[in-house]
Short mmCIF file of C-alpha atoms and ligand atoms in Angstrom, two decimals:
data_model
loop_
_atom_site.label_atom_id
_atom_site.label_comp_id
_atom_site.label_asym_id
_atom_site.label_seq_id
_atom_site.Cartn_x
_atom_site.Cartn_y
_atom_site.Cartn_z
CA UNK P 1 -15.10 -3.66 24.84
CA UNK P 2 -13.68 -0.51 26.26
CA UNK P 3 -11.40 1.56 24.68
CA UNK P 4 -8.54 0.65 27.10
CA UNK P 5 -9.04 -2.86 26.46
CA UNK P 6 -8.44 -1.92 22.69
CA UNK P 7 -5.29 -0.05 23.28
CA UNK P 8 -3.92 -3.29 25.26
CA UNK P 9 -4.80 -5.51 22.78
CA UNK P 10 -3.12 -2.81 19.98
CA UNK P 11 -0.04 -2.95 21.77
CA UNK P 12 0.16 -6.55 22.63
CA UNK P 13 -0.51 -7.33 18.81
CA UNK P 14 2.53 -4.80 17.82
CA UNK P 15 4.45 -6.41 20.19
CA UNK P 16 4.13 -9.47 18.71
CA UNK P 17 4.20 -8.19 15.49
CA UNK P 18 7.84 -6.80 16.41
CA UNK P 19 9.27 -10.50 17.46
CA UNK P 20 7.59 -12.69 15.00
CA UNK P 21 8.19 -10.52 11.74
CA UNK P 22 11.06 -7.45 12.09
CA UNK P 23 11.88 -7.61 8.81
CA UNK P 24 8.61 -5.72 8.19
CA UNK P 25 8.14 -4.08 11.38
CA UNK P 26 8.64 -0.20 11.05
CA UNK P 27 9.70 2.24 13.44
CA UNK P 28 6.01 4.48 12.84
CA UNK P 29 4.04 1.51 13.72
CA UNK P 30 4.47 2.91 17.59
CA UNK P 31 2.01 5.48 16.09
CA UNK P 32 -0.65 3.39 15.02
CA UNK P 33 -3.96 3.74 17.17
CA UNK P 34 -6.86 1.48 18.92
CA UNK P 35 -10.20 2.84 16.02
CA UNK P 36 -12.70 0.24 17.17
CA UNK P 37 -13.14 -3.23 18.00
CA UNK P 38 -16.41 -4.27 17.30
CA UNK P 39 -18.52 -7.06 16.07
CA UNK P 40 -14.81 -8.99 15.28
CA UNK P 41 -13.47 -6.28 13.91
CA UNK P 42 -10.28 -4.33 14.93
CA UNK P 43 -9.87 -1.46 13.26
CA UNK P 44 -6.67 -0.13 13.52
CA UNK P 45 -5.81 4.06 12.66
CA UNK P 46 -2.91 5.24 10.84
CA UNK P 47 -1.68 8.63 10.07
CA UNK P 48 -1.10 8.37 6.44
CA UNK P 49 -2.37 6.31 3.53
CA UNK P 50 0.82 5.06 2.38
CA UNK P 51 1.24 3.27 6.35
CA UNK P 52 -2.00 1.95 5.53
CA UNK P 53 -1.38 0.32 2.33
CA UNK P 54 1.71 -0.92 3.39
CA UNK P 55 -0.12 -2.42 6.56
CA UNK P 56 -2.73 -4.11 3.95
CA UNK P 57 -0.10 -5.46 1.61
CA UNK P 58 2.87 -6.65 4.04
CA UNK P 59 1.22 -7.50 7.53
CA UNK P 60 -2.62 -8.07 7.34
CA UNK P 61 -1.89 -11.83 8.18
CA UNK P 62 0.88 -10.93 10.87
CA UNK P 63 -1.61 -8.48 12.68
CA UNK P 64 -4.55 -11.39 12.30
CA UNK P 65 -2.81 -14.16 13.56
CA UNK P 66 -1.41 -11.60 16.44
CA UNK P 67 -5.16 -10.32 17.04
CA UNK P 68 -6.24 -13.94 17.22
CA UNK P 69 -4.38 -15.43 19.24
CA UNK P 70 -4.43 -12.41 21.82
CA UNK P 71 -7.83 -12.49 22.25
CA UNK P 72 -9.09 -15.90 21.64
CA UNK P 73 -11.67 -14.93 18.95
CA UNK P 74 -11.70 -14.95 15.44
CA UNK P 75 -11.22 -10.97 14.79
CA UNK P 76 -10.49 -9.64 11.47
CA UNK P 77 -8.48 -6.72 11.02
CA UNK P 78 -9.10 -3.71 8.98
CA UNK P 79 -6.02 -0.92 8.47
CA UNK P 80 -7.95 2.90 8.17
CA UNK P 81 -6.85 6.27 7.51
CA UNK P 82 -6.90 8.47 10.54
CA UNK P 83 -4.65 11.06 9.86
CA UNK P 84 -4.23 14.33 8.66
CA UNK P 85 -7.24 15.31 6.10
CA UNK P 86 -4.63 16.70 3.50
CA UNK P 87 -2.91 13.49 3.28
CA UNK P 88 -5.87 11.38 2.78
CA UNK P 89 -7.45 10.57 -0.79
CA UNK P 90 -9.75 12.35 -2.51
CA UNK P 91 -12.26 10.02 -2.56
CA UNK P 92 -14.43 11.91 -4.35
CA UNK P 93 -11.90 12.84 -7.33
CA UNK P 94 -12.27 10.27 -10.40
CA UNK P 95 -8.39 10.26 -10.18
CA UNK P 96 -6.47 7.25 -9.28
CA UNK P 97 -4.88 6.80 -6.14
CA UNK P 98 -0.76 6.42 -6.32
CA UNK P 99 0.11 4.04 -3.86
CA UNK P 100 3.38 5.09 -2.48
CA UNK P 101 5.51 2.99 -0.43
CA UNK P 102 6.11 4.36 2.98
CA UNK P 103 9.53 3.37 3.16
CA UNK P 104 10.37 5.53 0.15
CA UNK P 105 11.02 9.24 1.19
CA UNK P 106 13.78 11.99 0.95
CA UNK P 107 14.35 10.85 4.63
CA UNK P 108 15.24 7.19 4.29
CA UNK P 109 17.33 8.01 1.28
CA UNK P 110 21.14 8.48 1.72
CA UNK P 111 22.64 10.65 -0.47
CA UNK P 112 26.46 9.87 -1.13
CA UNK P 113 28.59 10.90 -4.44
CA UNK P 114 26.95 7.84 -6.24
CA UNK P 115 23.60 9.72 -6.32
CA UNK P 116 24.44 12.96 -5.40
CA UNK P 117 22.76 15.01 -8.45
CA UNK P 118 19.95 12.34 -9.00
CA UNK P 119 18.59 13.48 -5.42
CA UNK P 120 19.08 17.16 -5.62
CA UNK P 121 16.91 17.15 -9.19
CA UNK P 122 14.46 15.42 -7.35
CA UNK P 123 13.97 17.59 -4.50
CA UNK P 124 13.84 20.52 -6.71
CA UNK P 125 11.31 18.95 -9.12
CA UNK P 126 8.78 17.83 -6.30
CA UNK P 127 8.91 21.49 -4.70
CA UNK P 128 8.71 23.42 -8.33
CA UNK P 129 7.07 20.94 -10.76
CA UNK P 130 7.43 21.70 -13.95
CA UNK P 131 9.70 25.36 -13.60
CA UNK P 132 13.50 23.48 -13.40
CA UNK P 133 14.42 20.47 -14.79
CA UNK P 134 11.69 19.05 -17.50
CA UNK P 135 11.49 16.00 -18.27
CA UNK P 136 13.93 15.10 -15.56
CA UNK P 137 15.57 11.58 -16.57
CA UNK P 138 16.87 9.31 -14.35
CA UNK P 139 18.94 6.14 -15.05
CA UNK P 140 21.15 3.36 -13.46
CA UNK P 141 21.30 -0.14 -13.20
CA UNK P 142 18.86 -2.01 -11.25
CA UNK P 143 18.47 -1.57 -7.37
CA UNK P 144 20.39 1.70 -7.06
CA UNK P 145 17.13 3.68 -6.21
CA UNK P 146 15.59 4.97 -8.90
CA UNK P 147 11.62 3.94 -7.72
CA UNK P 148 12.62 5.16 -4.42
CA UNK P 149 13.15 8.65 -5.87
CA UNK P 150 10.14 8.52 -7.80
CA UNK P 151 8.21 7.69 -4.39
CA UNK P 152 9.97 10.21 -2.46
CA UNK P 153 9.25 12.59 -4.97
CA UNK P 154 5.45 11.88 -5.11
CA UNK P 155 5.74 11.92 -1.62
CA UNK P 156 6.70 15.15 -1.56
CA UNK P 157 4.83 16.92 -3.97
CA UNK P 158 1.69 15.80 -2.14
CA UNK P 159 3.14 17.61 1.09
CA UNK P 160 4.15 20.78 -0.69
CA UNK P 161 0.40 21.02 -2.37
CA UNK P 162 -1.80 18.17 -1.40
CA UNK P 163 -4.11 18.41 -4.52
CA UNK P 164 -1.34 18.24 -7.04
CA UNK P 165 -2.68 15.68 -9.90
CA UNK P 166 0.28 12.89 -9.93
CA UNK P 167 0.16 9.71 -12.26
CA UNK P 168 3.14 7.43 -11.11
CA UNK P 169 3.04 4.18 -12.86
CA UNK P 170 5.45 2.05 -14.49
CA UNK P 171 5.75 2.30 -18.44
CA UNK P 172 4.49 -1.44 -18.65
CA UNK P 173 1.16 -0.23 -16.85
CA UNK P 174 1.64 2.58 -19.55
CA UNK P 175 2.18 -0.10 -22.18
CA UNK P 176 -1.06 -2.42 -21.33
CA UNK P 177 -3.17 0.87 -20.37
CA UNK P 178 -2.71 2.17 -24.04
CA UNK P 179 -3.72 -1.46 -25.27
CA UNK P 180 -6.70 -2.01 -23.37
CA UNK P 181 -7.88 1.75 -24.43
CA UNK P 182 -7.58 0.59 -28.51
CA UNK P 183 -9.25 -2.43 -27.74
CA UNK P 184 -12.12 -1.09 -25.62
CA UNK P 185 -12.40 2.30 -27.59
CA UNK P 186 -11.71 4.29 -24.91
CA UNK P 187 -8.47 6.26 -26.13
CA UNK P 188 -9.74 9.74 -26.07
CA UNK P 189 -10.60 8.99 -22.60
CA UNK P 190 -7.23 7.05 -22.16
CA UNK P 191 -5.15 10.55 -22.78
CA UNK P 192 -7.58 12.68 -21.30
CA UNK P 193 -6.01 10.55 -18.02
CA UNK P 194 -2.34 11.14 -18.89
CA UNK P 195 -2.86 14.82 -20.35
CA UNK P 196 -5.22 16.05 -17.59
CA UNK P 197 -1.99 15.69 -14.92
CA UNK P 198 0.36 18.24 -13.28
CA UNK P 199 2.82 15.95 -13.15
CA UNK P 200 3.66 12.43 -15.26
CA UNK P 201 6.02 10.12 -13.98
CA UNK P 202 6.79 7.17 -15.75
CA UNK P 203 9.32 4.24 -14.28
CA UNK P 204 11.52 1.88 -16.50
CA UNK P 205 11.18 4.22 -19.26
CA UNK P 206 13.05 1.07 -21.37
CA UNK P 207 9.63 -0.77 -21.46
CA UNK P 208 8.91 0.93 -24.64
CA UNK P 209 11.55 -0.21 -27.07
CA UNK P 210 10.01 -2.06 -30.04
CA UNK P 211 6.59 -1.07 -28.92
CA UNK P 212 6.36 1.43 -31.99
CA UNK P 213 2.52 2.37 -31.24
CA UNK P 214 3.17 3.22 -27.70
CA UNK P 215 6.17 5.20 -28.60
CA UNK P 216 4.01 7.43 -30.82
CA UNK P 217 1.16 7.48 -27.94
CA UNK P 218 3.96 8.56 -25.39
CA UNK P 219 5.49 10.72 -27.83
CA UNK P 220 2.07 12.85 -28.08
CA UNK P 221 1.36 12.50 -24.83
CA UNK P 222 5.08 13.90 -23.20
CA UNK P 223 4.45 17.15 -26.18
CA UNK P 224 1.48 17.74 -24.52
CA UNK P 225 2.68 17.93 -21.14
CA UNK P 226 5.87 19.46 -21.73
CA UNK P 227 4.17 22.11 -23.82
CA UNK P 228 1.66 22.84 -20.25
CA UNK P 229 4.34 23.06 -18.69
CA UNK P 230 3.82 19.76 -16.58
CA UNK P 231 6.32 18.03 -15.04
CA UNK P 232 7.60 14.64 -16.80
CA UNK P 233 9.65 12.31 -14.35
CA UNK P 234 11.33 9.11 -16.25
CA UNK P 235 13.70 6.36 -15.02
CA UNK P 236 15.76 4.03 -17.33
CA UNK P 237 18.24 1.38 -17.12
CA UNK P 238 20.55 2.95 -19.31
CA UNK P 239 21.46 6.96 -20.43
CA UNK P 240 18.29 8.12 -23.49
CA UNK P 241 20.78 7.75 -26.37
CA UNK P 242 21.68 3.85 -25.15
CA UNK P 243 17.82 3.08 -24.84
CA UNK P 244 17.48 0.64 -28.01
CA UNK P 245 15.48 0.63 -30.59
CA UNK P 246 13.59 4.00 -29.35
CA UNK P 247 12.39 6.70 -31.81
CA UNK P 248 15.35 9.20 -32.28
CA UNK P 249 12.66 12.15 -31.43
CA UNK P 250 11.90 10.47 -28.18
CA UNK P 251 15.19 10.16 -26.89
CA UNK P 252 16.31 13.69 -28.19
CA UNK P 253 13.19 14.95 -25.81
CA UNK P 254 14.50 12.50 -23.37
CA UNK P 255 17.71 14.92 -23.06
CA UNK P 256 15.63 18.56 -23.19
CA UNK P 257 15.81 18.79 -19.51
CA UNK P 258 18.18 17.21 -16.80
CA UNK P 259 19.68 13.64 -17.30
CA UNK P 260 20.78 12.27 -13.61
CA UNK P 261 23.08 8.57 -13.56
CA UNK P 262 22.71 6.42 -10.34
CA UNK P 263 25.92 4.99 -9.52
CA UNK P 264 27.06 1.83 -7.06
CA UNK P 265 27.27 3.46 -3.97
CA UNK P 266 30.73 3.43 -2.04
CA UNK P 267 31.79 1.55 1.44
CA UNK P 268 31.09 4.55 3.58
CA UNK P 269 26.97 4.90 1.26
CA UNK P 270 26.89 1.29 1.84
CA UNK P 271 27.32 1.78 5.60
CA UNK P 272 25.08 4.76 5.70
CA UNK P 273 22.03 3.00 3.91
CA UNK P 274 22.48 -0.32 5.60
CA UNK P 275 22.21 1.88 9.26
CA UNK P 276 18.92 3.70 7.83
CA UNK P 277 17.64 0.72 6.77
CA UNK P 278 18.25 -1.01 9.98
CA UNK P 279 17.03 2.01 11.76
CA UNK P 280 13.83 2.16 9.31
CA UNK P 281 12.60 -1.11 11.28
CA UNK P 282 13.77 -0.07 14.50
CA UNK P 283 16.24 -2.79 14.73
CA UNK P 284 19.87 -2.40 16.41
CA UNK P 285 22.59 -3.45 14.55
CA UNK P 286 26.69 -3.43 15.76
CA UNK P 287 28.74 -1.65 13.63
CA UNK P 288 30.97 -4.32 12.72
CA UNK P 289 27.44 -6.07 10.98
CA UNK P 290 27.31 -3.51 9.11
CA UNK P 291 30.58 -3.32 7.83
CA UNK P 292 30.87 -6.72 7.17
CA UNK P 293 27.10 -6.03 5.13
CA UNK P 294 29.21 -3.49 3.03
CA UNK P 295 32.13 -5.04 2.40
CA UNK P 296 30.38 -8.40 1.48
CA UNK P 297 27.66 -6.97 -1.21
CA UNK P 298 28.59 -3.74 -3.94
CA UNK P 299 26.95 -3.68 -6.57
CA UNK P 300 22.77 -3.54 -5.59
CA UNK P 301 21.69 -1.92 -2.96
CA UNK P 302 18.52 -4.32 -2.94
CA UNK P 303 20.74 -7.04 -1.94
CA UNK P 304 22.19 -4.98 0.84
CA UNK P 305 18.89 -5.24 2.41
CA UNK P 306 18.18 -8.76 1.67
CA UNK P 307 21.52 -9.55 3.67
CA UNK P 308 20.03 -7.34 6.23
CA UNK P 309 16.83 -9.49 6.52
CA UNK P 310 18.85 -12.93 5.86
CA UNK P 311 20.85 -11.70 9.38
CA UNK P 312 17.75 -10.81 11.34
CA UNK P 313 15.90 -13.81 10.16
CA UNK P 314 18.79 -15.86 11.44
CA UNK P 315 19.28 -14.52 14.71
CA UNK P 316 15.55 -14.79 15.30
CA UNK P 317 15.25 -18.39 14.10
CA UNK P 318 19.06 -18.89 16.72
CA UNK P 319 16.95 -16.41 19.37
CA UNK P 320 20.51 -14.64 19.84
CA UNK P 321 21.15 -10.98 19.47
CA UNK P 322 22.77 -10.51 16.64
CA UNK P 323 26.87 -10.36 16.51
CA UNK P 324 29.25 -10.51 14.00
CA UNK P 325 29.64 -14.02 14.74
CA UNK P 326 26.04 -14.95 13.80
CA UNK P 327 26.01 -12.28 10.94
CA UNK P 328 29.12 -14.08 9.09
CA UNK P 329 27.31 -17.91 9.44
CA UNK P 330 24.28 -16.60 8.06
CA UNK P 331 25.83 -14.76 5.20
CA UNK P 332 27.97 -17.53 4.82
CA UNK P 333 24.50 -19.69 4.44
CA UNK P 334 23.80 -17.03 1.51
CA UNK P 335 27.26 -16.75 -0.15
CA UNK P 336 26.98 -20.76 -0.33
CA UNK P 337 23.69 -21.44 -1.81
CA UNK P 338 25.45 -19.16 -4.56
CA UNK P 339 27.97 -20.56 -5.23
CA UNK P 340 26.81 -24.31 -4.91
CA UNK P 341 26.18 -23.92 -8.80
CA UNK P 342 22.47 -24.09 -9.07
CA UNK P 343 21.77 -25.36 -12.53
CA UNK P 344 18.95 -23.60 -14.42
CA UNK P 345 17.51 -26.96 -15.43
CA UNK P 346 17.22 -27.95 -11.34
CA UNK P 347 15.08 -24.45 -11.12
CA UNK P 348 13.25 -25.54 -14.26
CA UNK P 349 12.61 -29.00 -13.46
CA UNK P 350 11.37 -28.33 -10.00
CA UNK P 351 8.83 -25.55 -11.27
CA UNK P 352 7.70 -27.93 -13.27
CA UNK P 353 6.89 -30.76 -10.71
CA UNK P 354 5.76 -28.32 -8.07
CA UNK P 355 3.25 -26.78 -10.17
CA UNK P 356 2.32 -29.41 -13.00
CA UNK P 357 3.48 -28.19 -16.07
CA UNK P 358 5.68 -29.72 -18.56
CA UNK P 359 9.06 -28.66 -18.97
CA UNK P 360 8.69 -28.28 -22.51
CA UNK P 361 6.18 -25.92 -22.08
CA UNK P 362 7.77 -23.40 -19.67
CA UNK P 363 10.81 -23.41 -22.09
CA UNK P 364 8.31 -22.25 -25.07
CA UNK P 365 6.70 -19.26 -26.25
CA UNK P 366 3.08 -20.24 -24.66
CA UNK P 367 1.58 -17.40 -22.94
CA UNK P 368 -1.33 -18.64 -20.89
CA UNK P 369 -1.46 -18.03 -17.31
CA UNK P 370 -1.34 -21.61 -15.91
CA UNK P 371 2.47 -21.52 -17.84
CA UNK P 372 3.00 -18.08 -17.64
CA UNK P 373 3.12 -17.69 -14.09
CA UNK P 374 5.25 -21.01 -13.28
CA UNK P 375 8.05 -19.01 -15.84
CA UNK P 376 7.76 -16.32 -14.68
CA UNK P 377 8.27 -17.97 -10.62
CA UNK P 378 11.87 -19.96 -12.71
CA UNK P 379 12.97 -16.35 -13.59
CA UNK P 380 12.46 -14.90 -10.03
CA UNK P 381 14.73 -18.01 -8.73
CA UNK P 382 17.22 -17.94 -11.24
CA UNK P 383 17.49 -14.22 -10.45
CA UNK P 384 18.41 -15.30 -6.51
CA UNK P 385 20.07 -18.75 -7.09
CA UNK P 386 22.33 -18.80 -9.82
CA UNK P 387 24.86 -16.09 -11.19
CA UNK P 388 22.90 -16.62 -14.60
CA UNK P 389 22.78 -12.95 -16.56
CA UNK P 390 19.27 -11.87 -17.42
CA UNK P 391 19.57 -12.83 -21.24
CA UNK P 392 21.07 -16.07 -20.40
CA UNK P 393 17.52 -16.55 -17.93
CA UNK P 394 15.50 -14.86 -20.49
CA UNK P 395 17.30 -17.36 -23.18
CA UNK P 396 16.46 -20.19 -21.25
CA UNK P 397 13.18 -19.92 -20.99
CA UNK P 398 11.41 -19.68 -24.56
CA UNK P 399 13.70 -16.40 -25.45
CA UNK P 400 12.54 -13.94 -23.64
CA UNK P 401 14.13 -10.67 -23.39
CA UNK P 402 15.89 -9.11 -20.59
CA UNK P 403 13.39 -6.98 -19.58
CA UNK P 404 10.73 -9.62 -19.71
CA UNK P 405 12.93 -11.37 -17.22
CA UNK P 406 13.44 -8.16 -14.84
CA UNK P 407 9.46 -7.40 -14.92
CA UNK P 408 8.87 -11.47 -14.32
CA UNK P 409 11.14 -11.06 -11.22
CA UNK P 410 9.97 -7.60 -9.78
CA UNK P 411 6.17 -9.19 -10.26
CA UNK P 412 6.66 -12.14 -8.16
CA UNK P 413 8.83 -9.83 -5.80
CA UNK P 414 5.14 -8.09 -5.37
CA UNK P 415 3.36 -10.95 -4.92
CA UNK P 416 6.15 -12.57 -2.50
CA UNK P 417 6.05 -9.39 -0.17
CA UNK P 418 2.13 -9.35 -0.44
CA UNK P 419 0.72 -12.62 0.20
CA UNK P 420 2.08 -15.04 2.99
CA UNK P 421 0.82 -18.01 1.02
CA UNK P 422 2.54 -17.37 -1.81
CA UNK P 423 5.77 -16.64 -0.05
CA UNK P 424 5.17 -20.04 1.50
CA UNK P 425 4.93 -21.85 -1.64
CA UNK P 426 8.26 -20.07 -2.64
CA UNK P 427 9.67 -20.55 0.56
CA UNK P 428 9.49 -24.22 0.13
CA UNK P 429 10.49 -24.57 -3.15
CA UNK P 430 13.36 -22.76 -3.03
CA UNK P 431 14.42 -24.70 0.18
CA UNK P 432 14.15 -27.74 -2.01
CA UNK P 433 15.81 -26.84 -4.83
CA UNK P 434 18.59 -25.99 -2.23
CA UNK P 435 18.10 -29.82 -0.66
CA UNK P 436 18.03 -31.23 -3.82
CA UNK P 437 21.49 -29.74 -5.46
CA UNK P 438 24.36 -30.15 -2.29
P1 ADP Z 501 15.86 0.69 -8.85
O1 ADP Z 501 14.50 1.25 -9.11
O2 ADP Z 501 16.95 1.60 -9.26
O3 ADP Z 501 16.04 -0.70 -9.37
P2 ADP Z 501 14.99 0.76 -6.10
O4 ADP Z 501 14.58 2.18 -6.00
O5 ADP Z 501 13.92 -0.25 -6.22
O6 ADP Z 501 16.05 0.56 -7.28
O7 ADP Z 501 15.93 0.45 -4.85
C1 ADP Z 501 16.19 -0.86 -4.37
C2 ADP Z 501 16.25 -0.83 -2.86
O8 ADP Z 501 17.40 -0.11 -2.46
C3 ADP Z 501 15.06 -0.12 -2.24
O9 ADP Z 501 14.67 -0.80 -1.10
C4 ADP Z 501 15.60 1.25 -1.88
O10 ADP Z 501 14.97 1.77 -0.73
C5 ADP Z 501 17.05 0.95 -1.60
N1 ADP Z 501 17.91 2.09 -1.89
C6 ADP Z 501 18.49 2.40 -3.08
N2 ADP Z 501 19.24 3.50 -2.97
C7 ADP Z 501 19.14 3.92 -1.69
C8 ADP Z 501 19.69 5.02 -0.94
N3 ADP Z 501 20.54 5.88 -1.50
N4 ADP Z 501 19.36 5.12 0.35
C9 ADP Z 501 18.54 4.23 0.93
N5 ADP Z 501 18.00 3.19 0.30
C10 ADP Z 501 18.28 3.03 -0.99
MG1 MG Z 502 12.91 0.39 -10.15
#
């Protein structure tokens, strides 16, 4: 196969890439390039690891089925790095690789009064780690962009000095990372990992309330740091002196440096993010969608973009262009399934006949995976079909916290994003829990 041949087929996969799935098609995928196609393998180039992972988590099956069915052979298809050597991986270093999510940069963020200082402390802390604001401490409530400034900030630091040691995890990785070190003996080894870094950034700082072991680990852990001179990055759901149950020495080091609130965004930052986000995929959208986006959804800027995708999905399933006319039916579709009173127990008891486990026992404390994971899947759909709060979902099912219930939900998110299958399954069952309850 010649390497024209492989450009063709490149192109005539992204193009097919673009109609059947926009939602995850991105703008820089017009800069991927034809590697090799060899033995049933096309190996497709991108520029920067992040594209890359993304590519492997969002769109391997997209680009296989597109690959297939363009050339009539069973090809596989691999995602490489191809681009600049300062942006790739030290493969060699025994440090972990942060996967960043391309989508998450200074560029694709909008800055408005809502998030005004949270954005300037992050600039400044990626380009002079350590010398400003330390710790810097972020908080809001959930989907006003706090992992996105984490993100852009790794991003960042990694273009300013590519060998810059980051560790970007969230505190429940944190959390499990300290327990599996106590249990395996490895905790000397286990800070040598956290201590070693230039800079520590640690999301949903919240994770650690009544986890008094941790709290001391973390607590030794940010003196070190701080006292190198190593910059500390944390995000919270609420300000360090509403964090509950927390060690009053943690939270007074929680307000040593610079303490940023997220805030809703306003109309005009609603517009502004719903345009980037619509320009993000490469996707036109009228103004008056976008308006009607805004005025529709205020509070969660997560749910600006799932209106985003509910629109596009529409208009591809109507093959129409999309208008204000289709926009408001398929929001319409949305703003009904909420309000069509979705009872927890229909959620409950359709988890339970979907995936064979007694209702009883998703309501109880059990923790074993064949239970645990059906919960957690009731939590996710509570979270999207009923106007439940999180300690009313959390209540509901064996008394779990609320930020059990938000880490239940942002898990399956992951796996719903990452594996068609799954989204499938979810797909379906959602769609009958729908049929079941008009
Ligand atoms: P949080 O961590 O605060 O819950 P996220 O960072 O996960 O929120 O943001 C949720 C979604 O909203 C992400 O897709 C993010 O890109 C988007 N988002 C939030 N704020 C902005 C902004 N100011 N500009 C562009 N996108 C944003
Ligand atoms: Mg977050």
């Amino acid at each position: 196969m010649i390497v024209q041949d492989t450009t063709e087929i490149l192109d005539r996969i992204l193009e097919r890439v673009k109609s059947v799935d926009p939602v995850n098609t991105r703008k820089w995928f017009d800069e991927l390039t034809p590697v090799s196609f060899d033995g049933g393998l096309l190996q497709v180039g991108c520029q920067e690891p992040s594209w890359a992972q993304y590519l492997q988590d969002c769109c391997l099956t997209t680009f296989t089925h597109a690959a297939q069915s363009i050339t009539g052979h069973l090809v596989g298809v691999q995602f490489v790095v191809t681009g600049r050597q300062e942006a790739m991986p030290d493969a060699s270093a025994a440090r972990p690789t942060v996967r960043l999510h391309p989508d998450y940069t200074f560029d694709s963020f909008v800055v408005g009064p809502c998030n005004r200082l949270a954005h300037a402390s992050c600039i400044a802390v990626s380009q002079n780690p350590g010398m400003i604001y330390n710790p810097l401490f972020l908080y809001g409530n959930v989907g006003l962009g706090k992992t996105h400034l984490l993100h852009a900030v790794c991003h960042d630091a990694r273009k300013q000095a590519p060998d810059v040691n980051i560790r970007f995890q969230s505190c429940e990785e944190f959390v499990n990372g300290f327990i599996s070190a106590i249990e395996q003996g490895s905790l000397t080894e286990f800070q040598n990992q956290y201590r070693s870094v230039d800079i520590l950034i640690i999301d949903d700082i919240q994770f650690l309330r009544e986890r008094e072991q941790s709290q001391e680990e973390f607590f030794h852990t940010f003196n070190a740091l701080y006292n190198n001179r190593k910059q500390i990055v944390l995000t919270a759901d609420c300000a360090p002196q509403d964090l509950p149950a927390l060690e009053d020495r943690l939270i007074s080091r929680f307000k040593w440096g610079l303490v940023a609130r997220l805030d809703a965004p306003s109309y005009e930052t609603r517009i502004a993010i719903i345009k980037k986000k619509a320009n993000l995929r490469g996707l036109a959208l009228p103004d008056n969608v976008a308006e009607l986006i805004a005025e529709q959804i205020k509070t969660n800027i997560r749910e600006l973009e799932g209106a985003l995708t509910v629109i596009y999905a529409t208009a591809r399933a109507a093959g129409q262009p999309i208008n204000l006319e289709l926009a408001k039916q398929a929001l319409g579709v949305q703003e009904a399934a909420a309000v069509r009173s979705i009872a927890m127990t229909d959620i409950v008891r359709a988890v339970s006949e979907q995936f064979d486990v007694r209702i009883t026992d998703l309501q109880s404390k059990k923790r074993s995976q064949s239970i645990a994971l059906p919960r957690q899947i009731c939590m996710y759909l509570a979270r999207s079909l009923t106007r439940h709060s999180l300690e009313e979902i959390g209540g509901h099912l064996g008394g779990r916290d609320h930020s059990t219930v938000v880490h239940s939900c942002s898990k399956i998110e992951t796996m719903y994003k990452a594996d068609a299958d799954f989204r499938d399954r979810i797909d379906k069952l959602t769609g009958w829990i729908m049929q079941n309850n008009k």
